[in-house]
Short mmCIF file of C-alpha atoms and ligand atoms in Angstrom, two decimals:
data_model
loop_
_atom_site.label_atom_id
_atom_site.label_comp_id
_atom_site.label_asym_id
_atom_site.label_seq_id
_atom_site.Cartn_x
_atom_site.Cartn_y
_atom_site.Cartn_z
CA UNK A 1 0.00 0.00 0.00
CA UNK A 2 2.92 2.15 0.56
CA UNK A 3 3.75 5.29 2.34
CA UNK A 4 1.12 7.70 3.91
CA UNK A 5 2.11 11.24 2.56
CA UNK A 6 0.25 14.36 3.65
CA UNK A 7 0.03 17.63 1.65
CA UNK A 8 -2.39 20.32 0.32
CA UNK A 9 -4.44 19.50 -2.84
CA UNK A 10 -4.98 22.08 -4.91
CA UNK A 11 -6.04 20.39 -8.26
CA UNK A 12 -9.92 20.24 -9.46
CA UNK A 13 -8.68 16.05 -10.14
CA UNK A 14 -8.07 16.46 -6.42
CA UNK A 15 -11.41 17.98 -5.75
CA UNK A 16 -12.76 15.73 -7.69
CA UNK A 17 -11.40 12.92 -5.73
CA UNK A 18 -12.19 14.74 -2.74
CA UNK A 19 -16.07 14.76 -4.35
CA UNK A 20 -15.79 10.59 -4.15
CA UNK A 21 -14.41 10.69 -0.68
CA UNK A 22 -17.02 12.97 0.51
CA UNK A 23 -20.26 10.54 -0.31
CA UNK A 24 -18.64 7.53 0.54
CA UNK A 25 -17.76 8.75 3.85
CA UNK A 26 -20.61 10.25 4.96
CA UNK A 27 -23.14 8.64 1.79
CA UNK A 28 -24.53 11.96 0.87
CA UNK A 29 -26.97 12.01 -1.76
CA UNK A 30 -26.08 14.02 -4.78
CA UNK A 31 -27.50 17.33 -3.39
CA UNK A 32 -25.53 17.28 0.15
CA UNK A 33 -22.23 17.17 -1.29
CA UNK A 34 -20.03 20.40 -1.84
CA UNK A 35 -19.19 19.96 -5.51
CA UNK A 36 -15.38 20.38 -6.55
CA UNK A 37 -15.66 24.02 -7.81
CA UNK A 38 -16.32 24.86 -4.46
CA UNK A 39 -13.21 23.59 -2.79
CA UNK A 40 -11.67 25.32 -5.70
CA UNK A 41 -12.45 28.75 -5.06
CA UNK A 42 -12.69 28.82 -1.37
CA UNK A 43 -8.77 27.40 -1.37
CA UNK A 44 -7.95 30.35 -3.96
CA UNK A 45 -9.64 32.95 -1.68
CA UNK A 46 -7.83 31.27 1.73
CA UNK A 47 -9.25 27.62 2.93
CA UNK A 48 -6.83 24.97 3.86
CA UNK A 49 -7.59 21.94 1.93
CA UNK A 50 -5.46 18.75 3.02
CA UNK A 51 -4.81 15.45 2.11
CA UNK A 52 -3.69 12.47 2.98
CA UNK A 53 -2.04 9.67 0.32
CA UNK A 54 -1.78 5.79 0.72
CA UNK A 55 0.84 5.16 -1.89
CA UNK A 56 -1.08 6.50 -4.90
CA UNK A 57 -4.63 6.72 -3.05
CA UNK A 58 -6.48 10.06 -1.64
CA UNK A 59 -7.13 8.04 1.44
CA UNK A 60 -8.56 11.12 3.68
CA UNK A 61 -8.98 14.99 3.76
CA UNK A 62 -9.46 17.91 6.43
CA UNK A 63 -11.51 21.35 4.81
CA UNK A 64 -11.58 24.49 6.36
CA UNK A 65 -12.38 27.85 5.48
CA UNK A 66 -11.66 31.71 7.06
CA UNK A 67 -14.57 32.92 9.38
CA UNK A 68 -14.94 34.83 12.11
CA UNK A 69 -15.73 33.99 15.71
CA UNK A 70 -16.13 36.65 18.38
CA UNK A 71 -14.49 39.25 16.80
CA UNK A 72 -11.45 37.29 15.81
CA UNK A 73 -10.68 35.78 12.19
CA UNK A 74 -10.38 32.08 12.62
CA UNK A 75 -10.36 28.84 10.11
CA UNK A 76 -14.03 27.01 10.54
CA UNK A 77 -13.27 23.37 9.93
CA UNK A 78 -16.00 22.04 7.97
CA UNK A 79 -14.53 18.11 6.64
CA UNK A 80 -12.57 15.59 8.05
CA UNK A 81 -13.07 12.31 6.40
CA UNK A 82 -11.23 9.44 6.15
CA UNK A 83 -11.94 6.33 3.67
CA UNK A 84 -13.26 3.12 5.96
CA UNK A 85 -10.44 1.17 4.91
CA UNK A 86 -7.80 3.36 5.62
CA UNK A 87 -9.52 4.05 9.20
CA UNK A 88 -7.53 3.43 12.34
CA UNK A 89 -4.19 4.47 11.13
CA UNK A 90 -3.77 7.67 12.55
CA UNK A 91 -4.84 9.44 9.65
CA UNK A 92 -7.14 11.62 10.64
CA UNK A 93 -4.95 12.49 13.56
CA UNK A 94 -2.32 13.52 11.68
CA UNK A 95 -4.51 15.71 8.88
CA UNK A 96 -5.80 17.42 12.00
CA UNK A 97 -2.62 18.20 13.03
CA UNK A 98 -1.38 19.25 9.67
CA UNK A 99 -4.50 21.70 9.48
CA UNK A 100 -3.01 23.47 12.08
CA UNK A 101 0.41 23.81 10.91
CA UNK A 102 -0.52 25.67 8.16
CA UNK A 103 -3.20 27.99 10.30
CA UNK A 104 -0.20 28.70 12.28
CA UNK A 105 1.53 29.80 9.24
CA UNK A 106 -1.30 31.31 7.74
CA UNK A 107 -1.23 33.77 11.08
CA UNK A 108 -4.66 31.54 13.17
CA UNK A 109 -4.80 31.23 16.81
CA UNK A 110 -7.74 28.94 16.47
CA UNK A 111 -9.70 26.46 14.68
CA UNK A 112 -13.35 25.95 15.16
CA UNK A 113 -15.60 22.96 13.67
CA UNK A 114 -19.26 21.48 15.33
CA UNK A 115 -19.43 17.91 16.47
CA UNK A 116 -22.20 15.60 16.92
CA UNK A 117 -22.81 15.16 20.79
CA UNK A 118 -23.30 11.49 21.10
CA UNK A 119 -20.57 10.44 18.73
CA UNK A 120 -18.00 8.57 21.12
CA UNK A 121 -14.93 7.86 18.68
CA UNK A 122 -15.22 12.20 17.62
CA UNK A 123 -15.06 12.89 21.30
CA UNK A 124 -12.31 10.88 21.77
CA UNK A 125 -10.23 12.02 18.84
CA UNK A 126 -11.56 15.93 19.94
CA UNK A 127 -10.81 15.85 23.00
CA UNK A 128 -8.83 13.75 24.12
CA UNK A 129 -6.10 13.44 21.57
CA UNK A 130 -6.63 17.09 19.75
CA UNK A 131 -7.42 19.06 23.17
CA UNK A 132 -10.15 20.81 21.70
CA UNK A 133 -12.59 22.94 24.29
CA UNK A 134 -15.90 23.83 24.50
CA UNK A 135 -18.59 26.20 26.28
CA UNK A 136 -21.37 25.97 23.52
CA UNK A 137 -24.07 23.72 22.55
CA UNK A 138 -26.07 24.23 19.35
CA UNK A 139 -29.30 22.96 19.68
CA UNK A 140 -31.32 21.79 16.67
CA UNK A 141 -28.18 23.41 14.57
CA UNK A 142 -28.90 22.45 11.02
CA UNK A 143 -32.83 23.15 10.86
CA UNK A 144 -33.10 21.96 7.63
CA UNK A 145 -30.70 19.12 7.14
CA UNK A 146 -31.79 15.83 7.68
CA UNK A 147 -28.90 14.33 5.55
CA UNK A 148 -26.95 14.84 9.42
CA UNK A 149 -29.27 13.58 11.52
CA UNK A 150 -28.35 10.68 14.00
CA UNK A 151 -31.47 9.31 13.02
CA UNK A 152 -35.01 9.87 11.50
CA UNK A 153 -36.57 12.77 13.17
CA UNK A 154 -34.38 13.30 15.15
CA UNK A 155 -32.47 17.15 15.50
CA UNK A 156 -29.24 17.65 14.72
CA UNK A 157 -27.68 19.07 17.64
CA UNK A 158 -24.20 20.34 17.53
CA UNK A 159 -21.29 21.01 20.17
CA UNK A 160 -19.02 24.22 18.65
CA UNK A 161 -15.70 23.30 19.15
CA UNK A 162 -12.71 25.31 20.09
CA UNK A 163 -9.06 24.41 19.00
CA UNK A 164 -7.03 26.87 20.71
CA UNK A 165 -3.68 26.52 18.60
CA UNK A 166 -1.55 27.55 21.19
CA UNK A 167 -2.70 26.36 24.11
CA UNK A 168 -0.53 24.39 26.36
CA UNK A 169 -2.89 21.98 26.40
CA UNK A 170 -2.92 20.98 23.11
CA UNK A 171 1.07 22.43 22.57
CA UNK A 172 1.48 19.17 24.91
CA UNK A 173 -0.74 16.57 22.69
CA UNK A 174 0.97 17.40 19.19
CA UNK A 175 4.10 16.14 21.15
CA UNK A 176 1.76 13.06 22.50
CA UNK A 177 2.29 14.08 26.02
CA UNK A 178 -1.95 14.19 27.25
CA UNK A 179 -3.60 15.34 29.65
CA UNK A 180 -4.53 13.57 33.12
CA UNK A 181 -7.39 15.00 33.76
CA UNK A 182 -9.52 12.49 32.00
CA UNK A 183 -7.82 9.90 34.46
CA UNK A 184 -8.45 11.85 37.66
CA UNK A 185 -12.01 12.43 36.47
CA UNK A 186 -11.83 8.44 35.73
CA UNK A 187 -10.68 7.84 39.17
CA UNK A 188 -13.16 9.51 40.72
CA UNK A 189 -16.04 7.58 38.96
CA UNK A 190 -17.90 5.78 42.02
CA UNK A 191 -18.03 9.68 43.41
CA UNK A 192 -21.30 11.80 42.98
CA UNK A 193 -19.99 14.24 40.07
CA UNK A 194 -21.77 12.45 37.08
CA UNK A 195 -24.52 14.81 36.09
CA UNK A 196 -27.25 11.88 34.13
CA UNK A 197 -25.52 8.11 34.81
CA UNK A 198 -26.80 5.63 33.31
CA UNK A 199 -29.59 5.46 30.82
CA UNK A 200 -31.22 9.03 30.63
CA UNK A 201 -33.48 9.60 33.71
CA UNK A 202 -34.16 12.93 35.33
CA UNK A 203 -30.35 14.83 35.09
CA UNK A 204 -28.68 16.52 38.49
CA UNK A 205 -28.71 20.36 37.76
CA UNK A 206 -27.52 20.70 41.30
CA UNK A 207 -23.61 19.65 41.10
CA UNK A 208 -21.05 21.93 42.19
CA UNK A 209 -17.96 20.34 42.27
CA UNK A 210 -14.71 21.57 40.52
CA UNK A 211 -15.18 18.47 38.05
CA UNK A 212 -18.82 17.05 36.35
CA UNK A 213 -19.10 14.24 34.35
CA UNK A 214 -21.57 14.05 31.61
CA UNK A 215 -22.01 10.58 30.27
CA UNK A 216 -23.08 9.50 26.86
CA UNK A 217 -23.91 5.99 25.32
CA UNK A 218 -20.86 4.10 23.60
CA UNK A 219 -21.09 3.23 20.23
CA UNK A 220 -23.91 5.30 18.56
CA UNK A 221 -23.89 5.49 15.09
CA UNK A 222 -25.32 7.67 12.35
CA UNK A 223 -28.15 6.65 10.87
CA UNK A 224 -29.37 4.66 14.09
CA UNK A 225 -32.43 2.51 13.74
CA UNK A 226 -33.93 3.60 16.92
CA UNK A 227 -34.67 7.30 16.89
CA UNK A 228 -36.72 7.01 20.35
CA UNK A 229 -33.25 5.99 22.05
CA UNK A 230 -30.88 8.53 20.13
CA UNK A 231 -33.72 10.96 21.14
CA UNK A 232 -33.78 10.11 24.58
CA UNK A 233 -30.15 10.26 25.11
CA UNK A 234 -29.92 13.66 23.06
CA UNK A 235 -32.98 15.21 25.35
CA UNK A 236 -30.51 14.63 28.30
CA UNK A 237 -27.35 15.44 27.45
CA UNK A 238 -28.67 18.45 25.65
CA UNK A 239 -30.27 19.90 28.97
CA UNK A 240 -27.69 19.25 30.86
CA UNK A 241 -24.54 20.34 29.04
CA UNK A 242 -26.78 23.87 28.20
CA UNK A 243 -27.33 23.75 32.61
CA UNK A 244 -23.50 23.30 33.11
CA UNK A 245 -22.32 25.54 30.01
CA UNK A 246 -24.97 28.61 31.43
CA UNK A 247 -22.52 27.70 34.78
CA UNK A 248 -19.37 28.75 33.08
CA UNK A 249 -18.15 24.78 32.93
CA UNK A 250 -16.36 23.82 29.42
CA UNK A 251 -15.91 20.31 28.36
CA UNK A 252 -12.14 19.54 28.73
CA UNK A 253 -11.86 16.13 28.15
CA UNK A 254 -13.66 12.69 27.54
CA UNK A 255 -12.79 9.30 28.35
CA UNK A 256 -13.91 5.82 27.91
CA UNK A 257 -14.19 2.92 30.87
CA UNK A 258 -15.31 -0.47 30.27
CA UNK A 259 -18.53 0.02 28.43
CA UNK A 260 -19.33 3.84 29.26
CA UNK A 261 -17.77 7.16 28.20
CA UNK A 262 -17.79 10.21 29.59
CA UNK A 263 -17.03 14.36 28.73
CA UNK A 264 -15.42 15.54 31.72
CA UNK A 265 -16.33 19.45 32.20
CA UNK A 266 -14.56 22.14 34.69
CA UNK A 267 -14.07 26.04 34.89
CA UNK A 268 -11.52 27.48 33.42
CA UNK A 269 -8.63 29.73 35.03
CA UNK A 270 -8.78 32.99 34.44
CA UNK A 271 -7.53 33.97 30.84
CA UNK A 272 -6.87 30.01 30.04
CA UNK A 273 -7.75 30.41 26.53
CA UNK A 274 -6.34 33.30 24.82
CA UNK A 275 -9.32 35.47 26.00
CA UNK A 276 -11.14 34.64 22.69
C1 LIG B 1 -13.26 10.37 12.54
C2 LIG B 1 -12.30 9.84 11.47
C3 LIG B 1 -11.85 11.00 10.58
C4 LIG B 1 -11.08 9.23 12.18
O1 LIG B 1 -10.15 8.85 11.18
P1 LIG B 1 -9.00 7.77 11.49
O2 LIG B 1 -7.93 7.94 10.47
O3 LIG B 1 -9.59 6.42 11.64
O4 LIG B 1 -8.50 8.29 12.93
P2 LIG B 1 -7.12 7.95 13.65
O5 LIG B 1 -6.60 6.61 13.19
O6 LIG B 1 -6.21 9.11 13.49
O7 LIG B 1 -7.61 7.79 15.15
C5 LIG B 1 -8.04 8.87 15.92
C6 LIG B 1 -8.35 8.37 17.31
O8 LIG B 1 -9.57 7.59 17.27
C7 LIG B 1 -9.28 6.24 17.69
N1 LIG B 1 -10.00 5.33 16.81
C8 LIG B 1 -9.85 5.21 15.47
N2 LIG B 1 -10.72 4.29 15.00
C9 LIG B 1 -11.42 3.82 16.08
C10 LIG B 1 -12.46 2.88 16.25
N3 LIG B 1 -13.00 2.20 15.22
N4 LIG B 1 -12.94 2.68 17.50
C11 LIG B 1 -12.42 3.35 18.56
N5 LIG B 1 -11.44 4.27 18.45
C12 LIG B 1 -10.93 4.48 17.23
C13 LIG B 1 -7.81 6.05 17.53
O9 LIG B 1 -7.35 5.07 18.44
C14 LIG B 1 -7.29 7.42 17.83
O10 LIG B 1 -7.22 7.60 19.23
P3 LIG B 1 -5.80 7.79 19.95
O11 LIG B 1 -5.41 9.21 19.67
O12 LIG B 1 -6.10 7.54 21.38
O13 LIG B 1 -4.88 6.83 19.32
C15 LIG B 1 -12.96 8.71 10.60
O14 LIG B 1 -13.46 7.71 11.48
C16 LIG B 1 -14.08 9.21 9.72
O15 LIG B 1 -13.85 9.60 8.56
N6 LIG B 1 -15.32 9.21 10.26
C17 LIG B 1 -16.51 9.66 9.54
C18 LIG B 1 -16.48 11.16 9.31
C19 LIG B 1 -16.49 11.96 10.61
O16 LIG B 1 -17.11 11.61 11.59
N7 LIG B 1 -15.80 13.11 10.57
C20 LIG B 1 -15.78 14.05 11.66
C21 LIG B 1 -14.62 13.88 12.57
S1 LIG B 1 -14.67 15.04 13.92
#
């Protein structure tokens, strides 16, 4: 298969290729993919457009654009996708971390993109391994998209991510050195901080300790054939994430154990991030 080789594309054959990538990623129908002469003109007017190569192969790409987030201009990262059979090769890892490279050297201090909530492996690779940040929750984001839904009928809620480029946090994680706050969080488990254990009851609005845990199922996928479970789960994370976000708590990390995962959320120090 050969060498993986990263780089920026910059060809319409690479859009093109991109184009293929795109639907059988995320199997888009025809009118939910960004067509090729897209990618072309936003990377002429200042997108970063990466790739990464398996021997001769587009195996994976990251997409992001200029925008502008409180004030400041940022890069919006709007595509990461990586081809199933190239998955679990630290692909997507490394695009990520080529993306911001080059918004270093294009002048960024950050990099947003939305997640969905309930998607464990994203939190993980967000998280945990990029040190992305959040404070927002986007309820029923993408009103009239049902092409990224988790499932029929159900709304696509969206967590705005934060990738603050040079944070110490995630200074530490390009060098593979993370963070152990996951682990304490981990630790402390059997405690009282988890906001909604277990299956989604009635969540606890009431927690005030320096660390919550909010817990979501493992292993959701997109496109889930039961809506009234994805709906049920998204109905409690939702209110409580908005409870502990309107509390000034960010989500700092996530971590798996056994056969449940968790975003762990805390303050932040004063001036942590940049003040953006
Ligand atoms: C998300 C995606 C880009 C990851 O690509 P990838 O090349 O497989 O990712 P990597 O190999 O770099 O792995 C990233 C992390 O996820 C973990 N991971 C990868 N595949 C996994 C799997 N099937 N189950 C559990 N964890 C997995 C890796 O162990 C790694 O964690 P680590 O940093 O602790 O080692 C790919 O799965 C994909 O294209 N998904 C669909 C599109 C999508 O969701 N895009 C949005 C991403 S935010």
């Amino acid at each position: 298969m050969g060498e993986m080789r990263i780089r920026a594309l910059s060809t319409p054959g690479e859009y093109e290729q991109v184009v293929h990538i795109q639907k059988a990623v995320w199997g888009f129908s025809d009118i939910d993919l960004t067509p090729a002469h897209h990618f072309d003109i936003s990377v002429k007017t200042g997108a970063i457009m990466i790739g990464a190569f398996m021997g001769e192969d587009l195996a994976g790409y990251v997409y992001s654009f200029p925008a502008r987030y409180k004030n400041h201009w940022i890069q919006h990262s709007r595509q990461l996708g990586v081809l199933p059979r190239f998955r679990g090769r630290d692909i997507g890892k490394k695009l990520k971390w080529a993306q911001r490279r080059d918004a270093l050297a294009k002048g960024y201090k950050m990099i947003t993109w939305t997640v969905e909530p309930l998607l464990s492996l994203n939190a993980h690779l967000n998280f945990h391994t990029l040190g992305v940040v959040t404070r927002t929750y986007l309820a029923d984001y993408y009103k009239a998209a049902p092409a990224l839904s988790m499932a029929a009928g159900v709304p696509v809620d969206r967590l705005y991510l934060e990738w603050h480029l040079h944070s110490s946090r995630v200074v530490q994680r390009e060098k593979g050195l993370f963070s152990t706050e996951g682990m304490e969080a981990a630790a402390a488990l059997e405690g009282s901080c988890i906001a909604n254990p277990g299956f989604p009851g009635a969540p606890d609005f009431s927690l005030t300790e320096e660390k919550i845990l909010i817990e979501i199922p493992k292993g959701i996928k997109r496109n889930s054939r039961q809506p009234s479970f994805v709906l049920a789960w998204q109905g409690a994370v939702r209110r409580t994430m908005e409870k502990y976000f309107a509390g000034g708590y960010w989500i700092v990390d996530f971590f798996l154990r056994e056969d449940r995962c968790f975003f762990v959320l805390r303050r932040p120090q004063k001036g942590e991030w940049d003040g953006i």
